[in-house]
Structure formats: structure tokens, C-alpha cells
PDB file of C-alpha atoms and ligand atoms in Angstrom:
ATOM      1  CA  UNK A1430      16.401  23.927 -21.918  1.00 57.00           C
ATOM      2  CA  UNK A1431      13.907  24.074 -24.598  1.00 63.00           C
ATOM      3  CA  UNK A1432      13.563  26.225 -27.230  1.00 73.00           C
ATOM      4  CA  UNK A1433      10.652  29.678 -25.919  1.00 86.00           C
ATOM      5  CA  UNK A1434       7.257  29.177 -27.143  1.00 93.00           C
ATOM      6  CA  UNK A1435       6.197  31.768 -29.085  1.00 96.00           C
ATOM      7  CA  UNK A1436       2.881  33.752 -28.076  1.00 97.00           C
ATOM      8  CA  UNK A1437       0.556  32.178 -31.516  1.00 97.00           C
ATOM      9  CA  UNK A1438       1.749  28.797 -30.430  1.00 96.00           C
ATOM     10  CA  UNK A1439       0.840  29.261 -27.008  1.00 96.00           C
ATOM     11  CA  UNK A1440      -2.482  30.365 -27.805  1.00 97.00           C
ATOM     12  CA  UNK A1441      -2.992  27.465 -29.984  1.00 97.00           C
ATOM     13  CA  UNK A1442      -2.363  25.374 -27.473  1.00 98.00           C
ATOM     14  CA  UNK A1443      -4.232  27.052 -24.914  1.00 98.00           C
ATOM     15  CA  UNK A1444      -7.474  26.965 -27.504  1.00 98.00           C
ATOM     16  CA  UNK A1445      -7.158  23.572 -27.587  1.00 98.00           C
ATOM     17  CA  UNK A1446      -7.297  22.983 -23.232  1.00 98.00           C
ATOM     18  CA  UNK A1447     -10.577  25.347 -23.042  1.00 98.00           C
ATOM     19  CA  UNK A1448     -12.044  23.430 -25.761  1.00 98.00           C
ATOM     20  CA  UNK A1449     -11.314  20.233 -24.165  1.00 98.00           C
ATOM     21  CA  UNK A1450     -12.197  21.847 -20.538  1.00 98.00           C
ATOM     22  CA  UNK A1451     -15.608  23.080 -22.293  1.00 98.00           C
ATOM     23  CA  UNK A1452     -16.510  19.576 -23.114  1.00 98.00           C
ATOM     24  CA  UNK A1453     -17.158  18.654 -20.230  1.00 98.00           C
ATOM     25  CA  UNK A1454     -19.301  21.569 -19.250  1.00 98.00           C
ATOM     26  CA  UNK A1455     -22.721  19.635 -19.258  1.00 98.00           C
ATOM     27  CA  UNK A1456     -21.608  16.980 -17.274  1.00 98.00           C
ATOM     28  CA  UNK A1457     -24.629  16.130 -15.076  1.00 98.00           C
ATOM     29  CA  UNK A1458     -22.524  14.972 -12.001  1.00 98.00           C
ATOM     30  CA  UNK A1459     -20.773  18.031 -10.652  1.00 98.00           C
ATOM     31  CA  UNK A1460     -17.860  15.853  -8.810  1.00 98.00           C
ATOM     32  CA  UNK A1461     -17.193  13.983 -12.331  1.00 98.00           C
ATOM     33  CA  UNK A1462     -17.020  17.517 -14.142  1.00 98.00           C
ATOM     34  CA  UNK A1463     -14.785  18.952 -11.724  1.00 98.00           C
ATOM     35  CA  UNK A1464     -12.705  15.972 -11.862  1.00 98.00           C
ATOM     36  CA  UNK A1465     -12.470  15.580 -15.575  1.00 98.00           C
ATOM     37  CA  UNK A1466     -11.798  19.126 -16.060  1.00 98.00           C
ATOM     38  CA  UNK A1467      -9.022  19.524 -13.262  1.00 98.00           C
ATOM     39  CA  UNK A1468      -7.243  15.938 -14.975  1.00 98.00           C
ATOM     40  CA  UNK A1469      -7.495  17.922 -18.657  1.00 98.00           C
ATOM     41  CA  UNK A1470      -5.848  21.208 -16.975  1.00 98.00           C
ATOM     42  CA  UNK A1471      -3.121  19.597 -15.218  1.00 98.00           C
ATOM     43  CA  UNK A1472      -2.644  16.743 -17.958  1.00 98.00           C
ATOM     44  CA  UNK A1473      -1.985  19.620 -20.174  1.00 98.00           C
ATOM     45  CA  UNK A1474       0.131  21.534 -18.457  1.00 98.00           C
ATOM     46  CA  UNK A1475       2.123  18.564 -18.104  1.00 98.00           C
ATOM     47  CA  UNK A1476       2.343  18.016 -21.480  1.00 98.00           C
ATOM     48  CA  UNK A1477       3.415  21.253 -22.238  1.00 98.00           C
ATOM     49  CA  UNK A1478       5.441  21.614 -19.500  1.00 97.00           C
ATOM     50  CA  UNK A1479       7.960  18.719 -20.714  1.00 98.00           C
ATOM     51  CA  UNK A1480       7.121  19.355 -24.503  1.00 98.00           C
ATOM     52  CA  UNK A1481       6.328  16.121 -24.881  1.00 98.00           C
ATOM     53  CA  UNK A1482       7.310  14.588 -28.398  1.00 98.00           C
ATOM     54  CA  UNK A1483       5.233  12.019 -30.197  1.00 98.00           C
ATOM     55  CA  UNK A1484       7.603   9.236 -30.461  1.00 98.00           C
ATOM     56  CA  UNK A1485       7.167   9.865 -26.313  1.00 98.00           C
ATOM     57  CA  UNK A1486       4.121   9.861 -26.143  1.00 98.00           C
ATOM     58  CA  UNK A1487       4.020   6.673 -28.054  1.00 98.00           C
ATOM     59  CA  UNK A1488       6.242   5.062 -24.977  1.00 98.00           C
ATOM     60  CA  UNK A1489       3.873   6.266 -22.500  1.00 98.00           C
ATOM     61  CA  UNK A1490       0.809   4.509 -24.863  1.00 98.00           C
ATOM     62  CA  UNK A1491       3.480   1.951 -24.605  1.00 98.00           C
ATOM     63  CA  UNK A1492       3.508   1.682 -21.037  1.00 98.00           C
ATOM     64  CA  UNK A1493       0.157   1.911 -19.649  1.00 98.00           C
ATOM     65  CA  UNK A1494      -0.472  -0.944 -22.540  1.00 98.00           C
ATOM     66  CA  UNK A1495       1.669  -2.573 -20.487  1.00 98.00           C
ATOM     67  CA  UNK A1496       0.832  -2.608 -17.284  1.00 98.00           C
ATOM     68  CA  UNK A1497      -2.698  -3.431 -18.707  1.00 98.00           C
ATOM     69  CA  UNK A1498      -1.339  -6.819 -19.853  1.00 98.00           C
ATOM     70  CA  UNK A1499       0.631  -7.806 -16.838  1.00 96.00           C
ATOM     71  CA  UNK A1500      -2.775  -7.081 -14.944  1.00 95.00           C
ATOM     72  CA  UNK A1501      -4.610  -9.968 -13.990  1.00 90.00           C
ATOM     73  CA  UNK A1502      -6.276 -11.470 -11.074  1.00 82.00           C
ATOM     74  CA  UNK A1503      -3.067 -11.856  -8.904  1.00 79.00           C
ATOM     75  CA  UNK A1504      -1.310  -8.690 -10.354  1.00 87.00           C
ATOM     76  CA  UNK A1505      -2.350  -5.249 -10.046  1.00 90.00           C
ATOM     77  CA  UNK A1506       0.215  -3.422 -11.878  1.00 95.00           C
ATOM     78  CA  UNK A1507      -1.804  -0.153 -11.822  1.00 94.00           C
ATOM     79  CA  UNK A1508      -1.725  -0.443  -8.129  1.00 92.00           C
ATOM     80  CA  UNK A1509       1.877  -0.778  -7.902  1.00 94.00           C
ATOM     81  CA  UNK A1510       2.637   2.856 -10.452  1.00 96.00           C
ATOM     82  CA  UNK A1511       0.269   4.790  -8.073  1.00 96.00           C
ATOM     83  CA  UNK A1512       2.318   2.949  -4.959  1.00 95.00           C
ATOM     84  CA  UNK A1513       5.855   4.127  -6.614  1.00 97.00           C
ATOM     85  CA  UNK A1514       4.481   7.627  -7.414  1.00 97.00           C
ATOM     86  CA  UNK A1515       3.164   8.212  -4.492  1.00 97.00           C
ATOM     87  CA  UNK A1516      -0.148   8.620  -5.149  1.00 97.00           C
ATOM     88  CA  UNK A1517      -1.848   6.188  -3.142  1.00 95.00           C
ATOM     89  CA  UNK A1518       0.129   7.261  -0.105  1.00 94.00           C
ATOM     90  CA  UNK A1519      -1.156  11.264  -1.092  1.00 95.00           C
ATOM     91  CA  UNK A1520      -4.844   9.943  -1.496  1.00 95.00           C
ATOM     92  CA  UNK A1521      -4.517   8.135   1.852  1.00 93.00           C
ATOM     93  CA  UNK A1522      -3.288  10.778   3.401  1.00 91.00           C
ATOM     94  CA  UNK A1523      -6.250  13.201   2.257  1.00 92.00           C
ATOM     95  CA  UNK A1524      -8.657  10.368   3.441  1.00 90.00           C
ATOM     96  CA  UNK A1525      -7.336   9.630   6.714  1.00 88.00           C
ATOM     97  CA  UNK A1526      -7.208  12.819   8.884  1.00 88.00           C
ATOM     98  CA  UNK A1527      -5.588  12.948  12.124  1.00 90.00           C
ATOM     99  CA  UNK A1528      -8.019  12.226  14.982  1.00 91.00           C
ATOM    100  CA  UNK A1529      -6.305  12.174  17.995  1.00 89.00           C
ATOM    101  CA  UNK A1530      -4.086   9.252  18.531  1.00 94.00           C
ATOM    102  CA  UNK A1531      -5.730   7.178  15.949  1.00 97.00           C
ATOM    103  CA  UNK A1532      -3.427   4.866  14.422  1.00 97.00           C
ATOM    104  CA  UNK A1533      -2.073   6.088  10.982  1.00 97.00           C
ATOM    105  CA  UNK A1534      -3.117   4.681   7.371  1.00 96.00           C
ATOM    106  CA  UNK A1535      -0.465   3.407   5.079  1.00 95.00           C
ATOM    107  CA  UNK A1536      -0.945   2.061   1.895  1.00 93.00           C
ATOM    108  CA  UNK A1537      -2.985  -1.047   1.032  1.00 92.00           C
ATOM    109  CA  UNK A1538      -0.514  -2.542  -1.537  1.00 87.00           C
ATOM    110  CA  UNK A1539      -1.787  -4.969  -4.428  1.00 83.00           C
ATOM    111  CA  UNK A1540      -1.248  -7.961  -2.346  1.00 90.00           C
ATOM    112  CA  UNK A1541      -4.300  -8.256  -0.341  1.00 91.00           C
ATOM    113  CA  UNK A1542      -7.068 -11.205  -0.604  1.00 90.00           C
ATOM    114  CA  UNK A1543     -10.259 -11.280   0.057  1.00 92.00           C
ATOM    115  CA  UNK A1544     -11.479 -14.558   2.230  1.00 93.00           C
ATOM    116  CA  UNK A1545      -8.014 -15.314   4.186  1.00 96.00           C
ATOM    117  CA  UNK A1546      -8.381 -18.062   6.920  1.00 97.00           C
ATOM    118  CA  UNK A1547     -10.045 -17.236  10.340  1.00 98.00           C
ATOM    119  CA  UNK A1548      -7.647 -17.295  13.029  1.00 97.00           C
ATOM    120  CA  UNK A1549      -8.979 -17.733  16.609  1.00 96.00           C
ATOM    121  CA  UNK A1550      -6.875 -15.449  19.056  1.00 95.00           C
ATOM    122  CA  UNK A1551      -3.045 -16.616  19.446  1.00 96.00           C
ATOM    123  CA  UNK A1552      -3.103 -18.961  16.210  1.00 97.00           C
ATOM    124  CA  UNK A1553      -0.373 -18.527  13.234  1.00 97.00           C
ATOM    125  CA  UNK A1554      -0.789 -16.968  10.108  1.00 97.00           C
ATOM    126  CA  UNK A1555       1.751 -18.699   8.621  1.00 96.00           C
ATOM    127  CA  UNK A1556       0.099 -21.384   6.845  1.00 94.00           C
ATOM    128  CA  UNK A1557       3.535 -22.870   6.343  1.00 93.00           C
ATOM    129  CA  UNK A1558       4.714 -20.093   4.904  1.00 96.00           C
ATOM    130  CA  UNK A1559       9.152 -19.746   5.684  1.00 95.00           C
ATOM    131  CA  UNK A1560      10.191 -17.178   7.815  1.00 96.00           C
ATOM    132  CA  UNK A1561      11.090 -16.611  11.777  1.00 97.00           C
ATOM    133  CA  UNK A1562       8.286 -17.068  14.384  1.00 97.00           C
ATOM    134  CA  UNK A1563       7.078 -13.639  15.158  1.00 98.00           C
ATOM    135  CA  UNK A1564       4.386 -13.054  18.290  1.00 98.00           C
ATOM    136  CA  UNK A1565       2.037 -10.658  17.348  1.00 98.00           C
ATOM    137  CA  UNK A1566      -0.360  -9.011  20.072  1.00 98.00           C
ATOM    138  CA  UNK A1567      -2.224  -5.091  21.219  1.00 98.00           C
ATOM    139  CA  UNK A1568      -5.617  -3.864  21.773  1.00 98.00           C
ATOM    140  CA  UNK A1569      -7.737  -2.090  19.591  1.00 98.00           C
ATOM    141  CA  UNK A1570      -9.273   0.465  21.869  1.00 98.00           C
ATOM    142  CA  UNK A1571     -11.439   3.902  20.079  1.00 97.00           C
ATOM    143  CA  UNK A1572     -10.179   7.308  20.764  1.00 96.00           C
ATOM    144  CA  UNK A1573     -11.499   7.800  23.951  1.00 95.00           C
ATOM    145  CA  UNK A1574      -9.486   4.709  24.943  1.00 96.00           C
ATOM    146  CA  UNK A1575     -12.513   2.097  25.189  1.00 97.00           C
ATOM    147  CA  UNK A1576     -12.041  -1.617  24.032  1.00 98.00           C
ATOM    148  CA  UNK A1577     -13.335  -2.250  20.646  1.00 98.00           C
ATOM    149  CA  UNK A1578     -14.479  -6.077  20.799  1.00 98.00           C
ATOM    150  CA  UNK A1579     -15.149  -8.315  17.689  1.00 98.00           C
ATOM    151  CA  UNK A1580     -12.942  -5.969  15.555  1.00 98.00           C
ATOM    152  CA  UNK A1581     -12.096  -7.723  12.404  1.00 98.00           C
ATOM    153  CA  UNK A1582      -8.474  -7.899  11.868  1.00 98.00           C
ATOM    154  CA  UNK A1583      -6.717  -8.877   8.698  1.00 98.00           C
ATOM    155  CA  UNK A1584      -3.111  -9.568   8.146  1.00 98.00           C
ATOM    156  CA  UNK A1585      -0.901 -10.655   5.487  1.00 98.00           C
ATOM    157  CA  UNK A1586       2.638 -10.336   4.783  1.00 98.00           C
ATOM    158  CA  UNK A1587       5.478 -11.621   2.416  1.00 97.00           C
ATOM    159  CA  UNK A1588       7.128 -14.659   3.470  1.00 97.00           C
ATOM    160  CA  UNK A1589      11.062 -15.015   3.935  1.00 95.00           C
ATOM    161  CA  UNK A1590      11.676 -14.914   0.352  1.00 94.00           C
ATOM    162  CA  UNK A1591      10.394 -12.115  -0.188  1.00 94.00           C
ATOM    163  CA  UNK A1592       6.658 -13.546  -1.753  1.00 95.00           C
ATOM    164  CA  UNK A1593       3.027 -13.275  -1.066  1.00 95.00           C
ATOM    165  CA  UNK A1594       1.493 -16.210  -1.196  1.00 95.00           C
ATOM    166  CA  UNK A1595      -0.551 -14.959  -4.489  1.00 91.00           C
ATOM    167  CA  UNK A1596       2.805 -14.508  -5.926  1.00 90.00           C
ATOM    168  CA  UNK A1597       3.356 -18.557  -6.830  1.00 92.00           C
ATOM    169  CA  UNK A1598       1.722 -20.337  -8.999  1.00 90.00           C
ATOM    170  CA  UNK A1599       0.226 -22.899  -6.631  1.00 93.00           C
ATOM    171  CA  UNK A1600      -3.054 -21.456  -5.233  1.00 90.00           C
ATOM    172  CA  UNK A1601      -1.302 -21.738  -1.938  1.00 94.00           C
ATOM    173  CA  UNK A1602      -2.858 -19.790   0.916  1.00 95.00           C
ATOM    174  CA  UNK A1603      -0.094 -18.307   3.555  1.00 96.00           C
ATOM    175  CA  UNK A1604       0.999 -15.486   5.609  1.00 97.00           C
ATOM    176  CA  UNK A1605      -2.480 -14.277   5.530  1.00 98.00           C
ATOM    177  CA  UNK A1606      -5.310 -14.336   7.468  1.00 98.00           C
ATOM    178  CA  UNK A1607      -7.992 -12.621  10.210  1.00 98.00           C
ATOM    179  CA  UNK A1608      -8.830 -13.149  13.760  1.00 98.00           C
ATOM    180  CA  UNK A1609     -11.030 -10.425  15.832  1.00 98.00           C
ATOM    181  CA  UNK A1610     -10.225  -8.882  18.714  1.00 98.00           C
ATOM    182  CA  UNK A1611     -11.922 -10.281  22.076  1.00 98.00           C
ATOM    183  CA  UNK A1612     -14.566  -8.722  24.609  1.00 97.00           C
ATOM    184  CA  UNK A1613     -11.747  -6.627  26.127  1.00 97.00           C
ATOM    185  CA  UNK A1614     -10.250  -5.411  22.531  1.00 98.00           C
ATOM    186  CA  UNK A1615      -6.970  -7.831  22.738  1.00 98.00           C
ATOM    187  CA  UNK A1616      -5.624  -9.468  19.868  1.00 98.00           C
ATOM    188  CA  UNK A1617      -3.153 -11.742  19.504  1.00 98.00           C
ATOM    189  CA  UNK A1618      -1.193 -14.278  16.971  1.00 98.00           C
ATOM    190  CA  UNK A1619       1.598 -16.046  15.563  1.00 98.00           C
ATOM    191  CA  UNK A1620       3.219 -14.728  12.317  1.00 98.00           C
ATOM    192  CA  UNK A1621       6.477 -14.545  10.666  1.00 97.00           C
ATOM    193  CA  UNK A1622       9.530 -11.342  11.287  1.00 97.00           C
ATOM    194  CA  UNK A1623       8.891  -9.286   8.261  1.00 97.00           C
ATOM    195  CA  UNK A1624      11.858  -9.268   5.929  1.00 95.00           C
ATOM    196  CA  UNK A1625      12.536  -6.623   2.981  1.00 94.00           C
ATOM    197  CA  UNK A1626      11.656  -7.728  -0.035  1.00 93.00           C
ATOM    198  CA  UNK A1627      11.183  -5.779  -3.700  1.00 94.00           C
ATOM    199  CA  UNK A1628       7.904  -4.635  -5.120  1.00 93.00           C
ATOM    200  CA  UNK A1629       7.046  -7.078  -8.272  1.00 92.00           C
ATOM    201  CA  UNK A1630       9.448  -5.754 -10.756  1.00 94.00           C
ATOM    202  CA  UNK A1631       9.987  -7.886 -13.995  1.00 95.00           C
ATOM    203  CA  UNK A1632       6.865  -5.342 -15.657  1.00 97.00           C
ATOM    204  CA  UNK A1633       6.654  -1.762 -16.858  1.00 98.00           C
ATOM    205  CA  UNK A1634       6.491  -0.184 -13.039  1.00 98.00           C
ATOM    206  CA  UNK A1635      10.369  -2.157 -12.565  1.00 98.00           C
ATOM    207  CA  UNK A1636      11.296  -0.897 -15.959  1.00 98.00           C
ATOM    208  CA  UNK A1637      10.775   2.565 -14.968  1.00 98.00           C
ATOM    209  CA  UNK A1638      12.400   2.353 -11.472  1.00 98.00           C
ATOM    210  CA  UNK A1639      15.525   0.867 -13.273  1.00 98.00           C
ATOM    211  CA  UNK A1640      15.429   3.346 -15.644  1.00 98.00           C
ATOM    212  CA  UNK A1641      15.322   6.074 -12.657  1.00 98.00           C
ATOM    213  CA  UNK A1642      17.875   4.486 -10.698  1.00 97.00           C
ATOM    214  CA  UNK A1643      15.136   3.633  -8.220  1.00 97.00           C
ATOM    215  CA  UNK A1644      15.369   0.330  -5.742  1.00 96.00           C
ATOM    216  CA  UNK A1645      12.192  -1.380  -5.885  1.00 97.00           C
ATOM    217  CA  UNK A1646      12.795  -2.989  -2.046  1.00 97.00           C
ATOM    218  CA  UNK A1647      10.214  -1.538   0.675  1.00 96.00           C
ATOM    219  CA  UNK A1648      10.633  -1.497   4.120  1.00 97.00           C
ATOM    220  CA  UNK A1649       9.557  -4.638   6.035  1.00 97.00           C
ATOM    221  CA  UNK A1650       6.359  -4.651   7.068  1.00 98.00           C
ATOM    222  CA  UNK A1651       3.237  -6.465   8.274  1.00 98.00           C
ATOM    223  CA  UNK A1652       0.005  -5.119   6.486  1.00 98.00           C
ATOM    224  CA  UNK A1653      -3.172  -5.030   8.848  1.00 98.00           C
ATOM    225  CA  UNK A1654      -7.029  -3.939   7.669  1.00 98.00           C
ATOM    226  CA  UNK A1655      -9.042  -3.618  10.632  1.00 98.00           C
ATOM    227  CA  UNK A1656     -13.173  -2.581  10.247  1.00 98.00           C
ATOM    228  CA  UNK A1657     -15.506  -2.097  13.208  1.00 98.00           C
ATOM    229  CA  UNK A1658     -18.649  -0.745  13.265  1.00 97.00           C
ATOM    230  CA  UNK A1659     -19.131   2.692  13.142  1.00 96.00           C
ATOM    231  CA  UNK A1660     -15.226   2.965  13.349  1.00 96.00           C
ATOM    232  CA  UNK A1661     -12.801   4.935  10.073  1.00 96.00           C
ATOM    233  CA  UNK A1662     -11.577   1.608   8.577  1.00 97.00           C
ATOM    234  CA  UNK A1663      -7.877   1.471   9.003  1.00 97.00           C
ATOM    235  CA  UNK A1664      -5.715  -0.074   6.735  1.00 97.00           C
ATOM    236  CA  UNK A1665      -2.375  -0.077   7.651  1.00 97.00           C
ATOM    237  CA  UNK A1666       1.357  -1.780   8.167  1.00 96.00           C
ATOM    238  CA  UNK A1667       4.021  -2.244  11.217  1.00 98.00           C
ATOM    239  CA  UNK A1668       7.530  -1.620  10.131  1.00 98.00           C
ATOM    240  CA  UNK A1669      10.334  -2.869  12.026  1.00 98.00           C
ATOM    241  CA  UNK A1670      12.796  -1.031  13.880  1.00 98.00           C
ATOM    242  CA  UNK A1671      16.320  -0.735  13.111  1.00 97.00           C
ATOM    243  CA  UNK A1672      15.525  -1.077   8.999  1.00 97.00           C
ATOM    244  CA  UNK A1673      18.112   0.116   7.248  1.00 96.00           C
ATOM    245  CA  UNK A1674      15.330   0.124   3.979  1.00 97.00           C
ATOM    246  CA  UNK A1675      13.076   2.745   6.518  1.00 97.00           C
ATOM    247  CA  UNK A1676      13.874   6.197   5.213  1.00 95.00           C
ATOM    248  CA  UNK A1677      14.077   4.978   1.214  1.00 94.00           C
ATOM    249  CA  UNK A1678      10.611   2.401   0.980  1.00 97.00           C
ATOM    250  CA  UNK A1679       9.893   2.270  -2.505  1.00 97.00           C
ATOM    251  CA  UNK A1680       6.051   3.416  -2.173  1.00 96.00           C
ATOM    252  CA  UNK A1681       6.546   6.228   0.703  1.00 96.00           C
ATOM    253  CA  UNK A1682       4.521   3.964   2.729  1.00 96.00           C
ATOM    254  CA  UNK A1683       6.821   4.287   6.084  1.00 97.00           C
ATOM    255  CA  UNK A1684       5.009   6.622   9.191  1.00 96.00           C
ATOM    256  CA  UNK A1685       7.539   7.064  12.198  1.00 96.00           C
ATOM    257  CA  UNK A1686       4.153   5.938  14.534  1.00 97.00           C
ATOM    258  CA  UNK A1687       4.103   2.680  12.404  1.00 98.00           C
ATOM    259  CA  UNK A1688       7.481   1.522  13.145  1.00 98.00           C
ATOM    260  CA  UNK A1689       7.539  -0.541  15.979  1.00 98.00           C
ATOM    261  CA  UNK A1690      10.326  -2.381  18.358  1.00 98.00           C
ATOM    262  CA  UNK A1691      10.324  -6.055  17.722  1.00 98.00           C
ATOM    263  CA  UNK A1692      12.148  -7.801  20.318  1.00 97.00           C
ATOM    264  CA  UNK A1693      14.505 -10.412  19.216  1.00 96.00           C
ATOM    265  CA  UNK A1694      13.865 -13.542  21.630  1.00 97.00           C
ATOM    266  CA  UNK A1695      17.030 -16.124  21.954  1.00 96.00           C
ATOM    267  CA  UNK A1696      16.015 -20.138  20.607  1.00 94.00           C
ATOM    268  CA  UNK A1697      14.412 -21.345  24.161  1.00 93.00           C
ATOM    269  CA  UNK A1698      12.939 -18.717  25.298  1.00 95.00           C
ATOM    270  CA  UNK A1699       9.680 -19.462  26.733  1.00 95.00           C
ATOM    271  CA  UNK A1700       7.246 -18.771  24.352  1.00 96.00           C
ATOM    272  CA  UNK A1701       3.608 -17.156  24.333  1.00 96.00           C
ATOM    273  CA  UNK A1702       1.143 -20.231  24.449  1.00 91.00           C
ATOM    274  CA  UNK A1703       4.112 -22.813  24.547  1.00 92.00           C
ATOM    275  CA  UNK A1704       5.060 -22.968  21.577  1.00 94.00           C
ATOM    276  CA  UNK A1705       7.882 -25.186  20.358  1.00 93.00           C
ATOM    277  CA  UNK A1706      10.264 -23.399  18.860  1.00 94.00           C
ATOM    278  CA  UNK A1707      13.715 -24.399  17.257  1.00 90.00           C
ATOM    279  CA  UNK A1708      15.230 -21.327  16.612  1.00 94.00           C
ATOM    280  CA  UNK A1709      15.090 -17.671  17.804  1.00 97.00           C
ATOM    281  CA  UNK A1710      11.770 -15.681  17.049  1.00 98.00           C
ATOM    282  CA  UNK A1711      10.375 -12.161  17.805  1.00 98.00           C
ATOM    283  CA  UNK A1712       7.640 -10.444  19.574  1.00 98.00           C
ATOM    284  CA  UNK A1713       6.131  -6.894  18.768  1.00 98.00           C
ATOM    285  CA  UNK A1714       3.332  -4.673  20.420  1.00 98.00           C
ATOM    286  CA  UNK A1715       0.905  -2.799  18.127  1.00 98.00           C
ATOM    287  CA  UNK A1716      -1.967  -1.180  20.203  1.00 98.00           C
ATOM    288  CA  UNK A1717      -4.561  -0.126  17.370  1.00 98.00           C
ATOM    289  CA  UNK A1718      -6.395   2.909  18.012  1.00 98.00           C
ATOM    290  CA  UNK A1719      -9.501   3.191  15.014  1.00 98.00           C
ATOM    291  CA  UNK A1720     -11.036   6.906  14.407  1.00 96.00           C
ATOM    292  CA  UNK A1721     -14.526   7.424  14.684  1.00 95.00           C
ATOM    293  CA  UNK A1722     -16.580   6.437  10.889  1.00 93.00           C
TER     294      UNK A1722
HETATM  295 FE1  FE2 B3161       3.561  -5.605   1.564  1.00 50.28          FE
END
């Protein structure tokens, strides 16, 4: 495609990495020099690689100024590139090594907040939040299959149009919150039946799955973070059966263990706790297996 390199330009540009790699030679910490000098070799090669032109290089400036900008409190647009390239999903990955049946990581998304509502066992997360009744409930046992009481469980999801409650401009708290799990490692609560909805993209990250002919919808999903002590924290989602968005989630998030059956119950059926229903809801298993710290 692009025009051969010749041999005195290639050496000029190879000067120029081992200088750069060489500056970082007295780097005190060893982990930051190897890390600084492995991001200068493969940033260059990159660079070369593509031949990147100036007037390029300007856009990316352009873009990472960008997603700068749009960062704020509520909106972690830095969060989101490494979700659509995959990068959080690869560091999670490398983090969270098989252990036996331990329940797999996903990725944490930009959406989470800390000091939700406490929830005791078999109370909603809703918070008003629209969206169909969903029954949530599981253990979370260790590997060798013993309860894990007094877990701390934290869930949030998107409501039925697609938003997180940080998402609107109200301060509103919904669709999120934490319960623990009791003396026998059972959980249990009301939420809502995750629904697709698109990553936020009216910023750079959108800009450059439009540009890609990327969709920016993921999966549905209900995120969960759940700590114990001396237990791998696990942060995680459930996806929902029968997705047609499964195979094609915008952030690679999607594990086949993670997606679970969530049973579609008729308006009347008798519901966990009696609740009063209108309308049909759902109810889904997720037995949560955490790794050893
Ligand atoms: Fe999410």
C-alpha cells in the first residue's frame, strides 16, 4: 500500500525509538520502566506501521482532547474507548484467572457509583426506575462450595430506556444498589429485565464507532461487584438468554457462563414475597462462585 521505506530512513527512525527507550533507563521503579519502555516500542511501531501523517496525528490530539472534555464526574469517556477496544475486557481477563468454577469477570463499565442504597434481602433496586419486574436470587458459595455470608453485593443496571440513573440530570438514584448475602450465602431481590441499550455515544468514542460502522448497543445485562473477605473481588454482569445483541456487544463484555435463562412469568403469577404485580415480570438464577484473594 505504501510507498517501501528505504534502509537510512528506517534507521532514522529506529535512532529515534532507542533514544526514547534509553530515556527511561534510570527509572528507579523497575515495573514503571518496563512499562514505559514496552508503550514507546509498541507506540512506535504503530506509528510506523500505519505511516501516520501529521494532519492525523493532529485528529488523534484531536480526539483524546476530546474525550478529556466530555469527562466529568458522571462521564468517563476514557473508560468507554478502552471498553470499545477491548482493552478492559483483555486486562480483565489477565487479572482474573480461571479457578475452578469461579464465576467469570466482565467488564466494570463507567456506570458504577459508589454509596448505592442498602437493600435488605428480597427488596427492589428499582428506586422507581421503568422497566419489567425482574426476581433476582443465588448463593454465593467459595470454590470448595461453602456459603459465603455477609458478602457485599452491588448491582446496577440501565433502566427501560436504556439510562443509568447518573445519565439524567436530576441526581436521581435508581436501578442501583447493594444487599449482602445471608448466614447461608443466599441472596435475593427485586430488579428490572435488562433491556439493550447503546453505550453513551453523542462524544468522540460514538464518533469513531460511526465512523467504523460499529453499533454502539451492548448486550443486556445486569452488572454485579461482589467483595468478601479474603475472596478475588468479582465484578461482573448476567446477560440474558435469547439476545439477539449476544454475539456483537459493543465492549466484548459477553462470557457464555454469564448468560443466564430468565424465565418469563405471565401477569398473575404468584410472585416471590407477594408482590403485586400488574403486568408480566421475570425471574433468573445466578449462583456466584468468588475465587480465593
Ligand atoms: Fe451496563
Amino acid at each position: 500500500m505504501s510507498t517501501p521505506v528505504s534502509a537510512e530512513q528506517q534507521a532514522r527512525e529506529q535512532d529515534l525509538v532507542e533514544r526514547v527507550l534509553r530515556s527511561f533507563d534510570a527509572t528507579a521503579d523497575p515495573r514503571l520502566k518496563q512499562v514505559m519502555q514496552a508503550l514507546t516500542r509498541h507506540l512506535h511501531a504503530f506509528l510506523r506501521e500505519v505511516r501516520l501523517t501529521e494532519a492525523e496525528w493532529e485528529t488523534g490530539i484531536g480526539f483524546l482532547t476530546d474525550a478529556g472534555h466530555v469527562t466529568n464526574e458522571r462521564r468517563q469517556e476514557f473508560i468507554l474507548l478502552s471498553d470499545v477496544l477491548g482493552a478492559s475486557m483483555q486486562t480483565i481477563a489477565m487479572n482474573n484467572e480461571a479457578h475452578g468454577d469461579a464465576t467469570e469477570a466482565t467488564v466494570f463499565g463507567p456506570f458504577f457509583v459508589e454509596g448505592s442504597p442498602r437493600i435488605e434481602s428480597g427488596g427492589d433496586i428499582a428506586g422507581g426506575a421503568a422497566g419489567e419486574p425482574c426476581w433476582v436470587e443465588g448463593t454465593v458459595t467459595d470454590t470448595d462450595g461453602n456459603p459465603v455470608p455477609d458478602a457485599r453485593i452491588e448491582v446496577w443496571e440501565a433502566d427501560d430506556d436504556g439510562f443509568y440513573d447518573v445519565q439524567y440530570d436530576d441526581d436521581r438514584t435508581a436501578a442501583r444498589a447493594h444487599l449482602l448475602s445471608g448466614p447461608d450465602g443466599g441472596y435475593a431481590f427485586w430488579a428490572i429485565t435488562p433491556t439493550p441499550y447503546p453505550i453513551p455515544h453523542d462524544g468522540p468514542v460514538g464518533r469513531m464507532l460511526a465512523a467504523t460502522g460499529r453499533s454502539p448497543m451492548r448486550a443486556s445485562h445486569l452488572h454485579f461487584m461482589v467483595t468478601a473477605p479474603g475472596r478475588r473481588t468479582l465484578v461482573t454482569h448476567i446477560f440474558v438468554e435469547g439476545d439477539e445483541l449476544l454475539d456483537r456487544d459493543s465492549v466484548f463484555g459477553v462470557k457464555d457462563s454469564l448468560v443466564k435463562s430468565f424465565e418469563r412469568q405471565p401477569a398473575g403469577a404468584p410472585t416471590p414475597g407477594g408482590r403485586e404485580i400488574d403486568g408480566p415480570w421475570s425471574r433468573v438464577r445466578f449462583d456466584i462462585v468468588l475465587a480465593p484473594a
